[in-house]
Structures are given as C-alpha cells and as structure tokens.
Short mmCIF file of C-alpha atoms and ligand atoms in Angstrom, two decimals:
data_model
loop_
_atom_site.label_atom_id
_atom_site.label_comp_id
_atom_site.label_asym_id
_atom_site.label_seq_id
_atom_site.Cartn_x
_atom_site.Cartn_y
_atom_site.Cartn_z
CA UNK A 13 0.00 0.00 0.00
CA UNK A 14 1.21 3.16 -0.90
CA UNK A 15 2.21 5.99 2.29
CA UNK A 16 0.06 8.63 3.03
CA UNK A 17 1.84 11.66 2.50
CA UNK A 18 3.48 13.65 5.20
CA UNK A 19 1.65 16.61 6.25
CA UNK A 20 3.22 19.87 7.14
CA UNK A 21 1.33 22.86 7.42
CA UNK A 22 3.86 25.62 7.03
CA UNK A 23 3.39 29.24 8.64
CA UNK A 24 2.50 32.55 7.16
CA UNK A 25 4.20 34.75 4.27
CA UNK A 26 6.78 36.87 5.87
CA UNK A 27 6.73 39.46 2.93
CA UNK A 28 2.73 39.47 3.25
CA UNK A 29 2.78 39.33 6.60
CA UNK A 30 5.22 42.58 6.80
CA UNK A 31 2.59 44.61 4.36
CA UNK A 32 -0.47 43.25 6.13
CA UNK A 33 0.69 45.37 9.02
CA UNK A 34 2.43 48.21 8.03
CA UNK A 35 -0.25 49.44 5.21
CA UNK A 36 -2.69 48.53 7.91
CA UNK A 37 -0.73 50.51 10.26
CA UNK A 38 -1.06 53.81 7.67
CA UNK A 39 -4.72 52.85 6.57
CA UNK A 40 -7.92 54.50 8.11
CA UNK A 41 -9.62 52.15 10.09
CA UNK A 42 -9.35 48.68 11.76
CA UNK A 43 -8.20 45.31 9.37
CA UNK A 44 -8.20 41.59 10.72
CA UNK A 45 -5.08 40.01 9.80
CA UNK A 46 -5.52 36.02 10.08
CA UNK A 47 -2.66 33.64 9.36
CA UNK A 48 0.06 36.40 10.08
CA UNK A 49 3.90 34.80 10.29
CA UNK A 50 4.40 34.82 14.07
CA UNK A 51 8.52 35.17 13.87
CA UNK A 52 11.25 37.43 14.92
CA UNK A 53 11.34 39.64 11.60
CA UNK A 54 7.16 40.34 11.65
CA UNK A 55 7.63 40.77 15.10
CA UNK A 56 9.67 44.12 14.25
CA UNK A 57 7.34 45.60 12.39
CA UNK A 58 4.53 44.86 14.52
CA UNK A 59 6.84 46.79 17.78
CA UNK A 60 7.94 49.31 14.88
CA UNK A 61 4.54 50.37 13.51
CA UNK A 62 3.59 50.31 17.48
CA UNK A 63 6.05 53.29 18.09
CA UNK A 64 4.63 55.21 15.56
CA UNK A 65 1.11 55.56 16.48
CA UNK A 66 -1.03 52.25 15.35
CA UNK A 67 -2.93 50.17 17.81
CA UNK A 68 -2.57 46.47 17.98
CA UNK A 69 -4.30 43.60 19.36
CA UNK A 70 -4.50 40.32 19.00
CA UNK A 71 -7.92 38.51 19.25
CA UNK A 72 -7.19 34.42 19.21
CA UNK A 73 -5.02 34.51 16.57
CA UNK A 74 -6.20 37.05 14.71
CA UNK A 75 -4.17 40.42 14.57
CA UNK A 76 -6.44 43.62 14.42
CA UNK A 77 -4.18 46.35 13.72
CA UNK A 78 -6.05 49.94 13.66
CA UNK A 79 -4.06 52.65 11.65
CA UNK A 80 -2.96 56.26 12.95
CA UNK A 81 -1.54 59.04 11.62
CA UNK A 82 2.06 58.72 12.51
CA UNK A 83 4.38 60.67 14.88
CA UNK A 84 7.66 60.60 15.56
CA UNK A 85 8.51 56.54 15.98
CA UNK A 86 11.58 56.90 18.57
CA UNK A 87 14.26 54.28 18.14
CA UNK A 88 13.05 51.70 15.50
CA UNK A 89 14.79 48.12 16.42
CA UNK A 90 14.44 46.61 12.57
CA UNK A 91 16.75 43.73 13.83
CA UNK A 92 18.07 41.34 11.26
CA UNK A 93 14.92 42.12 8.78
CA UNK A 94 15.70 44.27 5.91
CA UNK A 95 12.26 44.11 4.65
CA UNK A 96 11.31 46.02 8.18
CA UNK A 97 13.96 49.02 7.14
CA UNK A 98 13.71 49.05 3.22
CA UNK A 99 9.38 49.34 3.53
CA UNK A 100 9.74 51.98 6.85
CA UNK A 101 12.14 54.12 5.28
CA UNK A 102 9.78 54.78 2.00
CA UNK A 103 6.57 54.42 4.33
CA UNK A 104 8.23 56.88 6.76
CA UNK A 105 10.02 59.33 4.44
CA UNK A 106 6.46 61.85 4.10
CA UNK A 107 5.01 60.80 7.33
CA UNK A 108 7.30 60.71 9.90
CA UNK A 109 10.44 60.76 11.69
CA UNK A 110 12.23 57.75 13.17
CA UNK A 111 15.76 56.38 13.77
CA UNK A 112 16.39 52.41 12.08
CA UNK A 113 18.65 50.43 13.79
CA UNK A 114 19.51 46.72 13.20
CA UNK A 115 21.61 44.14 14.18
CA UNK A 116 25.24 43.59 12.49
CA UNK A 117 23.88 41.47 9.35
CA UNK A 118 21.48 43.99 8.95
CA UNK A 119 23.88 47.16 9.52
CA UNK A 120 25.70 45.82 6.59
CA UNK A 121 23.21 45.47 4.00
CA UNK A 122 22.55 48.25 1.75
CA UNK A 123 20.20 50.90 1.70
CA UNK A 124 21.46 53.24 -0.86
CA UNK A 125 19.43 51.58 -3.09
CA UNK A 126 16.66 53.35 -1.34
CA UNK A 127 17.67 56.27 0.05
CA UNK A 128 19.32 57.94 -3.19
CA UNK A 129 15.39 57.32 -4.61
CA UNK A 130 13.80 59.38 -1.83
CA UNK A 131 16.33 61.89 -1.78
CA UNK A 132 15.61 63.04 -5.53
CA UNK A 133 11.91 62.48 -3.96
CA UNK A 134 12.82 65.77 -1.48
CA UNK A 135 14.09 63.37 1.66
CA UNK A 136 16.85 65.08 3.38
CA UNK A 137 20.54 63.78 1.96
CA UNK A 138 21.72 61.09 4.68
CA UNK A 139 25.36 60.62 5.24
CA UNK A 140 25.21 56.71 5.40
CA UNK A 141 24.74 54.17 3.32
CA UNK A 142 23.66 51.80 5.90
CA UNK A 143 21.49 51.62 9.51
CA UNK A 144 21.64 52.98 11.76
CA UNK A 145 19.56 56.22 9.92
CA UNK A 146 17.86 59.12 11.32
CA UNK A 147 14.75 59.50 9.16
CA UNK A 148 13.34 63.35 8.90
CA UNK A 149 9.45 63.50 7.23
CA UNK A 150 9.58 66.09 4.52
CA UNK A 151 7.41 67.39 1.53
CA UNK A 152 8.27 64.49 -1.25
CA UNK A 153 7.75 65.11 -4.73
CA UNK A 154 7.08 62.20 -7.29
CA UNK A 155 9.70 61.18 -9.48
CA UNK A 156 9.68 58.58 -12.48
CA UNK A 157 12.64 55.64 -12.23
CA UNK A 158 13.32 53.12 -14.13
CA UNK A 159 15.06 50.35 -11.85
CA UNK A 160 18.42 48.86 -12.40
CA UNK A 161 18.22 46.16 -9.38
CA UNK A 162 15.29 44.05 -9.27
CA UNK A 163 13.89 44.39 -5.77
CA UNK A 164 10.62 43.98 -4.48
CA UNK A 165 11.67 45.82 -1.12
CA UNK A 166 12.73 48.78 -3.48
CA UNK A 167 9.98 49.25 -5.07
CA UNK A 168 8.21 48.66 -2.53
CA UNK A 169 9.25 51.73 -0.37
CA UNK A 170 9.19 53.71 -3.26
CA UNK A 171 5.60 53.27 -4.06
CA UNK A 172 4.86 54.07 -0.30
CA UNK A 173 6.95 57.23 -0.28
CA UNK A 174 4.47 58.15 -3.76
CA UNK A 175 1.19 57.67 -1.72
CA UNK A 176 2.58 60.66 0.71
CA UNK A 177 4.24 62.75 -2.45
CA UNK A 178 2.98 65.45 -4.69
CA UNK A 179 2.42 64.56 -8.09
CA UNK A 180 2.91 60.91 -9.73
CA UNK A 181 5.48 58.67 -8.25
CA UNK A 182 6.71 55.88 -10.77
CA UNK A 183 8.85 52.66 -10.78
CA UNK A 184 9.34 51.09 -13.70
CA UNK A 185 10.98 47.32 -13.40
CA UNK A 186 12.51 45.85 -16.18
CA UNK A 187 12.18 42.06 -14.02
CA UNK A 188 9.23 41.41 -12.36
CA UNK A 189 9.60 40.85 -8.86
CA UNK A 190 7.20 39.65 -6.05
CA UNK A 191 3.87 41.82 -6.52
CA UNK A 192 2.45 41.61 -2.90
CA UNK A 193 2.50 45.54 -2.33
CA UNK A 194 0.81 46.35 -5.32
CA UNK A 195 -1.97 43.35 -4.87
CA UNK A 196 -2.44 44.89 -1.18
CA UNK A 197 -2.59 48.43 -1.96
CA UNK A 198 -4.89 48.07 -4.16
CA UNK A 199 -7.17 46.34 -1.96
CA UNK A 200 -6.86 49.10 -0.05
CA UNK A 201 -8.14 51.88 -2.55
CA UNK A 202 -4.53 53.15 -3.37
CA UNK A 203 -4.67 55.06 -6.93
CA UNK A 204 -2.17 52.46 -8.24
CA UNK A 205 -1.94 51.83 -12.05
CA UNK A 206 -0.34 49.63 -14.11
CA UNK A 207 0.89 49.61 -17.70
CA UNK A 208 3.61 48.01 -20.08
CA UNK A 209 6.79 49.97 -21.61
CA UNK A 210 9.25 48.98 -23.89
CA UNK A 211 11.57 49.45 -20.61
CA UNK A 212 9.14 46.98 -18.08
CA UNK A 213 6.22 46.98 -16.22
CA UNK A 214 5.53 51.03 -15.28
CA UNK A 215 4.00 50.84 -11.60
CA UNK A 216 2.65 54.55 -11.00
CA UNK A 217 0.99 55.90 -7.53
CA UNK A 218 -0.42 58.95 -6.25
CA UNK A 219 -1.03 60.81 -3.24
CA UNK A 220 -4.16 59.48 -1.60
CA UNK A 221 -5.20 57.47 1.74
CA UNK A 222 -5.60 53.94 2.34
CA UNK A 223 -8.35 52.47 3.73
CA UNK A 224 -8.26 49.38 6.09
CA UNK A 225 -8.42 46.18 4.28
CA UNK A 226 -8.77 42.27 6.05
CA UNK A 227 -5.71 39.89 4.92
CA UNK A 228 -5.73 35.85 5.23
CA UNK A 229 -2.18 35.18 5.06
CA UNK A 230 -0.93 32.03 3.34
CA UNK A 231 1.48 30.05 3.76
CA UNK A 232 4.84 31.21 2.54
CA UNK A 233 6.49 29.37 -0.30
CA UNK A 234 9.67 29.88 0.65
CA UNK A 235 9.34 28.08 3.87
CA UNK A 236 7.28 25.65 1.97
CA UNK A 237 10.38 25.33 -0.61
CA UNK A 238 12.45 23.71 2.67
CA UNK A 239 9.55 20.42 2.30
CA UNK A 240 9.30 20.49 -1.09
CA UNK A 241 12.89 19.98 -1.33
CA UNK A 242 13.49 17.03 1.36
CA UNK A 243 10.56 15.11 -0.37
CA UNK A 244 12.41 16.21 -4.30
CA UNK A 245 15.92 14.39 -2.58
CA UNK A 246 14.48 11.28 -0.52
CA UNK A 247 12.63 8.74 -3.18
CA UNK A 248 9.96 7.55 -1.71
CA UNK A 249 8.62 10.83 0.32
CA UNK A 250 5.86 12.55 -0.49
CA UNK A 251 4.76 15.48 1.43
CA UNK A 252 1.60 17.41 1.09
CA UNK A 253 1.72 20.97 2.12
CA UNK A 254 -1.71 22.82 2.22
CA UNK A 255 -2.74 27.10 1.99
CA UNK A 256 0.88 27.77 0.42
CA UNK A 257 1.42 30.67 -1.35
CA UNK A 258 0.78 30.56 -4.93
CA UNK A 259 1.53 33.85 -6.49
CA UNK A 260 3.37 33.82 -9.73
CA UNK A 261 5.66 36.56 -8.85
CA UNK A 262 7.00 33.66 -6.03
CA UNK A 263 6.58 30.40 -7.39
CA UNK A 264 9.35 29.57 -9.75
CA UNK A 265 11.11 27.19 -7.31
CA UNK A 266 7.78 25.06 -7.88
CA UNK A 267 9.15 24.91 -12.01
CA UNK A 268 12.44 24.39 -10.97
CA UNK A 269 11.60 21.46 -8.58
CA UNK A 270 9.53 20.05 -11.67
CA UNK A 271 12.56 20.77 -14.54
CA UNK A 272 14.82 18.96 -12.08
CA UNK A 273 12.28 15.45 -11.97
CA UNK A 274 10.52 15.38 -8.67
CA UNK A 275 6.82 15.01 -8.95
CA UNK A 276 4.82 17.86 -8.11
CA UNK A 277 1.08 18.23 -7.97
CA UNK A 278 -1.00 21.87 -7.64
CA UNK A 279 -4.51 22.27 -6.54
CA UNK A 280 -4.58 26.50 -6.44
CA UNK A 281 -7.45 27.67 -4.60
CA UNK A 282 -7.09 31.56 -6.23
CA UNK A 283 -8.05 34.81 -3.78
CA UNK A 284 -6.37 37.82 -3.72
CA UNK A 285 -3.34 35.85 -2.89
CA UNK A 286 -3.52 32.63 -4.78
CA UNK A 287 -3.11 29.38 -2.19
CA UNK A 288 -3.53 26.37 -2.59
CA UNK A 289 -2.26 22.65 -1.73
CA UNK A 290 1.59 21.58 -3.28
CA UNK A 291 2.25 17.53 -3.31
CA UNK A 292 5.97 17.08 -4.16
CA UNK A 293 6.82 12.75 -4.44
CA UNK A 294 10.79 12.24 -5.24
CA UNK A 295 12.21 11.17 -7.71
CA UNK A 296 16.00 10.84 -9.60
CA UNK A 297 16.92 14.56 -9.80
CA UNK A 298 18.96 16.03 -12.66
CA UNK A 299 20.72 19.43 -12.60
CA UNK A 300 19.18 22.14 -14.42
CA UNK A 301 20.23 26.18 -15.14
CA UNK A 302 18.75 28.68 -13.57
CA UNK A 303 19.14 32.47 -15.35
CA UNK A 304 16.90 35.57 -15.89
CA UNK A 305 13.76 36.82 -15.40
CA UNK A 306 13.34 32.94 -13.27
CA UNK A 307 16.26 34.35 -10.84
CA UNK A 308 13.59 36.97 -8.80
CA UNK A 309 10.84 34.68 -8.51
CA UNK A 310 12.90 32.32 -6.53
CA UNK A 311 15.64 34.51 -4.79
CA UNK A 312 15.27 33.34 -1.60
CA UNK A 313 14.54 29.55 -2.35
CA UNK A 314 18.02 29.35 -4.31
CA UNK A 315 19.83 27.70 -0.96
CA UNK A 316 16.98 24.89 -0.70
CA UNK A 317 17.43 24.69 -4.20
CA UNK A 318 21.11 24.27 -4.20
CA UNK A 319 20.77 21.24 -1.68
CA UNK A 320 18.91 19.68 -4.21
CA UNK A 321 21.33 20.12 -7.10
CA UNK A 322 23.54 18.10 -4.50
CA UNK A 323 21.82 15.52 -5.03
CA UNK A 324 20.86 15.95 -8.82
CA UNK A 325 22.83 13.53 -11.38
CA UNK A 326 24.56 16.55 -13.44
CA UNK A 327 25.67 20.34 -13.04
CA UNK A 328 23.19 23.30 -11.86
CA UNK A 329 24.12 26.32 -12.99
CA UNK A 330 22.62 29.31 -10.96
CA UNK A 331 23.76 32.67 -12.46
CA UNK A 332 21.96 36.89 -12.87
CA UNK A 333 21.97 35.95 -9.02
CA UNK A 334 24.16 38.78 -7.93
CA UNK A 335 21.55 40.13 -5.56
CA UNK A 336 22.40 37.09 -3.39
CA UNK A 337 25.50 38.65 -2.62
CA UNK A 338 23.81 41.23 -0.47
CA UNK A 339 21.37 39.14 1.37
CA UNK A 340 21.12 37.97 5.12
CA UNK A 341 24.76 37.00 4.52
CA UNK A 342 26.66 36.56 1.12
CA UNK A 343 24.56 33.94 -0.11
CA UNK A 344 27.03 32.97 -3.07
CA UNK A 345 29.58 32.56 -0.33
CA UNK A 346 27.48 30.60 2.10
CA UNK A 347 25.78 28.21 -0.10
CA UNK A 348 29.37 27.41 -2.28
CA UNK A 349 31.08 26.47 1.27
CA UNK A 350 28.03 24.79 2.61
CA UNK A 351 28.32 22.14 -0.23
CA UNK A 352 31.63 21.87 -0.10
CA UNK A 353 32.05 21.15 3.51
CA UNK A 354 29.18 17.95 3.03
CA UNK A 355 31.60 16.99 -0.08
CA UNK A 356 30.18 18.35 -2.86
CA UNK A 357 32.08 19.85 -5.81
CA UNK A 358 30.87 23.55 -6.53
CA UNK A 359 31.96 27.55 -7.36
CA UNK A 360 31.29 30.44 -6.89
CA UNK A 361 31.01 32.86 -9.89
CA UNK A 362 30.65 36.83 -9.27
CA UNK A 363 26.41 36.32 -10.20
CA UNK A 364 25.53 33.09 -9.40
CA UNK A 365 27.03 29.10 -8.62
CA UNK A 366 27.83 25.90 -10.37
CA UNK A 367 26.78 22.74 -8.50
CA UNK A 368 28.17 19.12 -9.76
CA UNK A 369 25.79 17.04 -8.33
CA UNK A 370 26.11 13.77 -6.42
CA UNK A 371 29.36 13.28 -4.00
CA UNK A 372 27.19 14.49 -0.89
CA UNK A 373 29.18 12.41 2.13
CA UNK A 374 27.96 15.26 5.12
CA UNK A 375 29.87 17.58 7.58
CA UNK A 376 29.73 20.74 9.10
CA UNK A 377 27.90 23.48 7.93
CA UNK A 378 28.69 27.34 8.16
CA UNK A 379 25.36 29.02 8.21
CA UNK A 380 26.99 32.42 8.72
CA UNK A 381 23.84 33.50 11.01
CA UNK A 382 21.86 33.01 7.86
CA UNK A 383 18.28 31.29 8.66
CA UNK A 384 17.87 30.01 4.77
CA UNK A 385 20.86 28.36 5.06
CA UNK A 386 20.80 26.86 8.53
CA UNK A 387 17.34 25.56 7.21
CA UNK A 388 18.65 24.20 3.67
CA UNK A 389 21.22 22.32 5.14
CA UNK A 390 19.33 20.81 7.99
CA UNK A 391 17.20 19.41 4.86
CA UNK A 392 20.40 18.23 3.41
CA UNK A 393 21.15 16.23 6.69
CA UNK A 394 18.27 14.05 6.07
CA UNK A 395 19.75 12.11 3.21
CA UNK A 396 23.96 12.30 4.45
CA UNK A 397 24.91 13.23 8.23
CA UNK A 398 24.61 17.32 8.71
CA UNK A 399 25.70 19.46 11.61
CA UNK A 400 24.73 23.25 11.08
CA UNK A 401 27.16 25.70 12.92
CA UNK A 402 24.09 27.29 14.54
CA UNK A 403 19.96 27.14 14.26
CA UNK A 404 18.64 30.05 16.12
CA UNK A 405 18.86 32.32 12.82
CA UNK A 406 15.84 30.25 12.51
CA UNK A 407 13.58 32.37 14.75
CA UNK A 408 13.65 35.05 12.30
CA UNK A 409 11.01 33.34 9.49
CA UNK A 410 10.49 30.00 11.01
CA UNK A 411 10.70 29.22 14.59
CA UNK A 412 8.79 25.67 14.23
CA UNK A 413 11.66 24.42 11.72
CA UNK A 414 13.43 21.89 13.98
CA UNK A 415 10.54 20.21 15.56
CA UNK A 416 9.18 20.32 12.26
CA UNK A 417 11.80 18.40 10.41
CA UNK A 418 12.31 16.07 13.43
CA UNK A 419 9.20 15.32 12.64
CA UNK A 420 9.40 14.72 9.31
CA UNK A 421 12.50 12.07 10.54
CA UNK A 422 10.57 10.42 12.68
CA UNK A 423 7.78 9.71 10.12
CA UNK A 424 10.78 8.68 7.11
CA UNK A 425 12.39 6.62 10.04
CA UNK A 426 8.86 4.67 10.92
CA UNK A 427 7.94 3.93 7.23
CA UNK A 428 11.86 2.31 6.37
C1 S3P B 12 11.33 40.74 -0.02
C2 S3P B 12 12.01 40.95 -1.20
C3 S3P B 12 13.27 40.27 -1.55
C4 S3P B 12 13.47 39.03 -0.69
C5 S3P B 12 13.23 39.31 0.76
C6 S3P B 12 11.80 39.77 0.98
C7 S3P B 12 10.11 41.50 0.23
O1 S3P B 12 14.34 41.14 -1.32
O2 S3P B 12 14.77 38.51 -0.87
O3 S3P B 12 13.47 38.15 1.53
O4 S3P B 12 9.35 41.15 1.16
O5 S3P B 12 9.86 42.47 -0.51
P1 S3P B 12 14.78 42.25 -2.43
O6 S3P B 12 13.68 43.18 -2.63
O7 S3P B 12 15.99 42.91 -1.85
O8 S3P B 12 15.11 41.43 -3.64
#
C-alpha cells in the first residue's frame, strides 16, 4: 500500500505578513489580519509600527491592527529584517520621523538603493549608506525611475513614499519581482496603475489614503520550498503541504523542482493571494540552469534549491543571481562552502554558482547567522549526516523548523 503523505502545514508569508501590518498601520480604520507569520522579523514591524502611532491587538489569533496618523517613531529596532527598514524608510520618508537600527547582518546590507530614490523624492541627503539612519518627514515630490536592481523591497518603499508625495510617483521594473505591495494596496483603494513599456512593467501611484483592508495570510512558499525539497531528494517521500502561497511573482522554485524530476502536484485555490495545496513525491533529480527573469521569482529559495542540485545527477548552474550577494549574509559565499564542507564539488562565480551534483558524504555546515541556510542544510542532513554551525537564525522566518523536520524524521524513520 502506498504511504500517506506527510503533512506539514507551514506558517505565514513573511513578505505578506510585513505589508499586512504596516499598510494597515497607515490605513484608516481597523483590518483583521488572520494567518500572520508569528517570527522574529514580523515581530519588528509589529513593535515598529507600534512606536509610531497604530494600535494592535490580538484577538485568538487574529491580529487587528487599527491605523494612525504617525508621529515621531523613537528608536526603530528593525533587527536582522531588511524588509522592516527598506518598507519603513519609504513608508516613513512623508510621514514621519524615526531612527532604524539593526543588528550587524542587517547594519551591513545596503540601503542606498533606497535612500538615493527618496532623496531626488525631497528626503533630506543622509550621510550613510547603511542603519543605523535618522529619518526626517519632509514634503516628497514624485519622481519617475526606471530600476536597475530588481527588488521587491525597493519598489516597494518607493511606491509608499508616492502615496505621501505630490504629483505621480513611478517605478518602472525591467524584471518582475514579487507583486504583494501592489496586490495589497490596491485592496486598499490606493490610486495604483499599471501599464507596459518597452523598458518593463511602469507601476505609478499617487497621493491618496488607504483604507483598512482584512488579509488571510498564506502560507509562505519559501518556507514551503524547505519540504518540497526534502521530499524532491528522498525517493519515496511525499509530502503534502496545504494554503501555500501561490503567487506567480514567487513560485518559480515550484518549475524548478519540476525541470529537475521530482513530482509535483498543484490544486490552487485563487483569492487575492492565490493558495492552494503543493504535493511534491521524489524522484532521480537532474541538474538544471537557472538564469533571468526565473532568478527573482525564486531569490530566496536558491539555498533549498542548491541542496537539491547536491543531489541531482549533473551540473546546476545558478547565475543573474548577484543580488544574493547582499542578502542575510553573502549567499554565493554561504551556499558554495556549505556544499563543499558535506563533499560536494561547486563555485562560486561573481552572479551566481555551479553545483556538480552527487558526492554528498555530510559535515559541518557554516550558516553564517543566515536562517535560509541553517534551514537548507538541515534538509540536506536528512539524506547524508549534517551538523549546522548554529539554528537560532531560525527564529527570524520560522521558529517551528526543527521540531518540524524532526518530525518529518521520525515519520521517514517509521515507514523504512
Ligand atoms: C522581499 C524581497 C526580496 C526578498 C526578501 C523579501 C520583500 O528582497 O529577498 O526576503 O518582502 O519584498 P529584495 O527586494 O531585496 O530582492
């Protein structure tokens, strides 16, 4: 008789989460958040959005968040989440005043990419390139960019900045990236419009309230990505993960999965944010390339996706991946000397990664204080023998990992 498969509900969407609150937090009126990502990261911009004026409360485990206008926000603790300080300093820059602080990965990462944007919006000039900042509210004006880096968190704060600024405010992306902000705004009356140029999508805002809009958070697919992957590398697994994600803009690790041989299966239930159930069954992997416009849509799954080009027959050849560079740690850097300390052959290029599958014998991993790759190599140890250098990165997105995948052990372990 065939095994039932294993069951893992996984918890919210940290980037929905993160907008599901601070939107709500600028919105008129009270919003029910259901489903929100109860980790460290959300957890700062819950405390943030707190300090500047918006009342919170939980009811069972719903969060009703009831917007304010803003004052001054104090000393803003974004610890090590970068979505936290790249969304408050464009949501901040017309409204309010604050200081962003964060913790040394964050204090490293950079924010130039948003501050030179609100500057030629009117922002005052800031010295630094990096947190901690002193934010001053001014008089923004809109401005029209066409983006170089694709990055949701960019455009994100941009777009927020243009619902406080005179005038239109418009971001142009040559890449798509993750679409949550401008699904959510919407929702909430924002005067947000869309249309195609011969340089990308043109995303163009304007000055206006929002009102206060419920959000069911689903599950996020890059947690999910962690499952889908242990099931892709041990034949015989099958795991069934219900209310993921399914947005387009975040799914591409699903393709991947499926251009690499394991079995995957899709019932999407559609809503504002698409969710539905994801069956993965594995199978013989092969290697595959990964380039493009593919690259954004699965930024953050490309560790779990390098563990399973470890154990793909072939090469996997990750590359327009710079932006992993500049991530929770150096990404490139991590995820090259992660498979080489559980034996597998692979380098590092300037944009990407080349992975020679097979080889995988186990060792000690380096997660750098990196979450994603604390959790992709934890996966990893369920096929070879694993030791991460430390899990508590974890907290950050997924605080139920460990007992999760010890679970997921346990059940491999009973069905041998
Ligand atoms: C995020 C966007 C991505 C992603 C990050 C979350 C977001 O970052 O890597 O984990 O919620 O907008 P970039 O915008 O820097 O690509």
């Amino acid at each position: 008789m065939p095994r039932a498969p294993h069951r893992i509900v996984v918890p919210g969407d940290k980037s929905i989460s993160h907008r599901a609150v601070l939107f709500n937090a600028m919105g008129e009126g009270q919003a029910r958040v259901t489903g929100l990502l109860r980790a460290e990261d959300v957890h700062r911009t819950l405390i943030g959005v707190q300090q500047l004026g918006a009342q919170l409360r939980w009811e069972g485990d719903v969060l009703v968040v009831a917007g304010a206008p803003w004052h001054h926000g104090g000393v803003i603790e974004c610890g090590n989440s970068g979505t936290t300080a790249r969304l408050l300093l464009g949501a901040l820059a017309p409204r309010a005043g604050a200081r962003l602080v964060g913790d040394a990965s964050l204090s490293r990462r950079p924010m130039r990419r948003v501050l030179d944007l609100l500057e030629r919006m009117g922002a005052a000039p800031q010295a630094h390139a990096t947190l901690p900042l002193e934010v001053q509210a001014a008089e923004l004006h809109g401005l029209d960019h066409v983006a170089v880096v694709a990055s949701a968190q960019v455009k994100s704060a941009m777009l927020l900045a243009g619902l406080g600024a005179e005038g239109e405010t418009a971001y142009t992306e040559p890449v798509s990236t993750r679409d949550h902000t401008e699904r959510l705004l919407r929702a909430m009356g924002a005067r947000l419009s869309s249309t195609m140029t011969p340089a990308g999508a043109r995303l163009s805002v304007r000055r206006g309230p929002l009102s206060a809009c419920d959000v069911r958070v689903p599950g996020d697919v890059s947690s999910a990505t962690f499952w889908m992957v242990a099931a892709a590398i041990r034949e015989g697994l099958e795991v069934e993960l219900p209310d993921v994600g399914l947005n387009p803009t975040r799914t591409a690790a699903l393709d991947v999965l499926q251009r690499m041989g394991a079995e995957l299966r899709v019932e999407d239930a559609g809503g504002v944010e698409p969710m539905g159930v994801v069956r993965v069954r594995g199978r013989g992997l092969r290697g595959t390339t990964i380039s493009g416009a593919e690259v954004p849509r699965l930024i953050d799954e490309l560790p779990a996706i390098a563990v399973a080009a470890a154990f793909a027959e072939g090469e996997t050849v990750v590359s327009d991946a710079a932006e992993l560079r500049v991530k929770e740690s150096d990404r490139i850097e991590a995820i090259v000397g992660g498979l080489r300390s559980i034996g597998v052959e692979a380098e590092a290029r300037p944009d990407g990664f080349v992975v020679n599958g097979g080889g995988a014998r186990g060792g000690e991993v380096a997660t750098h204080g990196d979450h994603r790759i604390a959790m992709a190599f934890s996966v990893a140890g369920l096929c070879v023998p694993v030791r991460v250098s430390e899990i508590s990165s974890v907290q950050t997105s997924y605080p139920a990992f460990f007992p999760e995948l010890e679970r997921l052990r346990a059940s491999i372990l009973s069905g041998a």
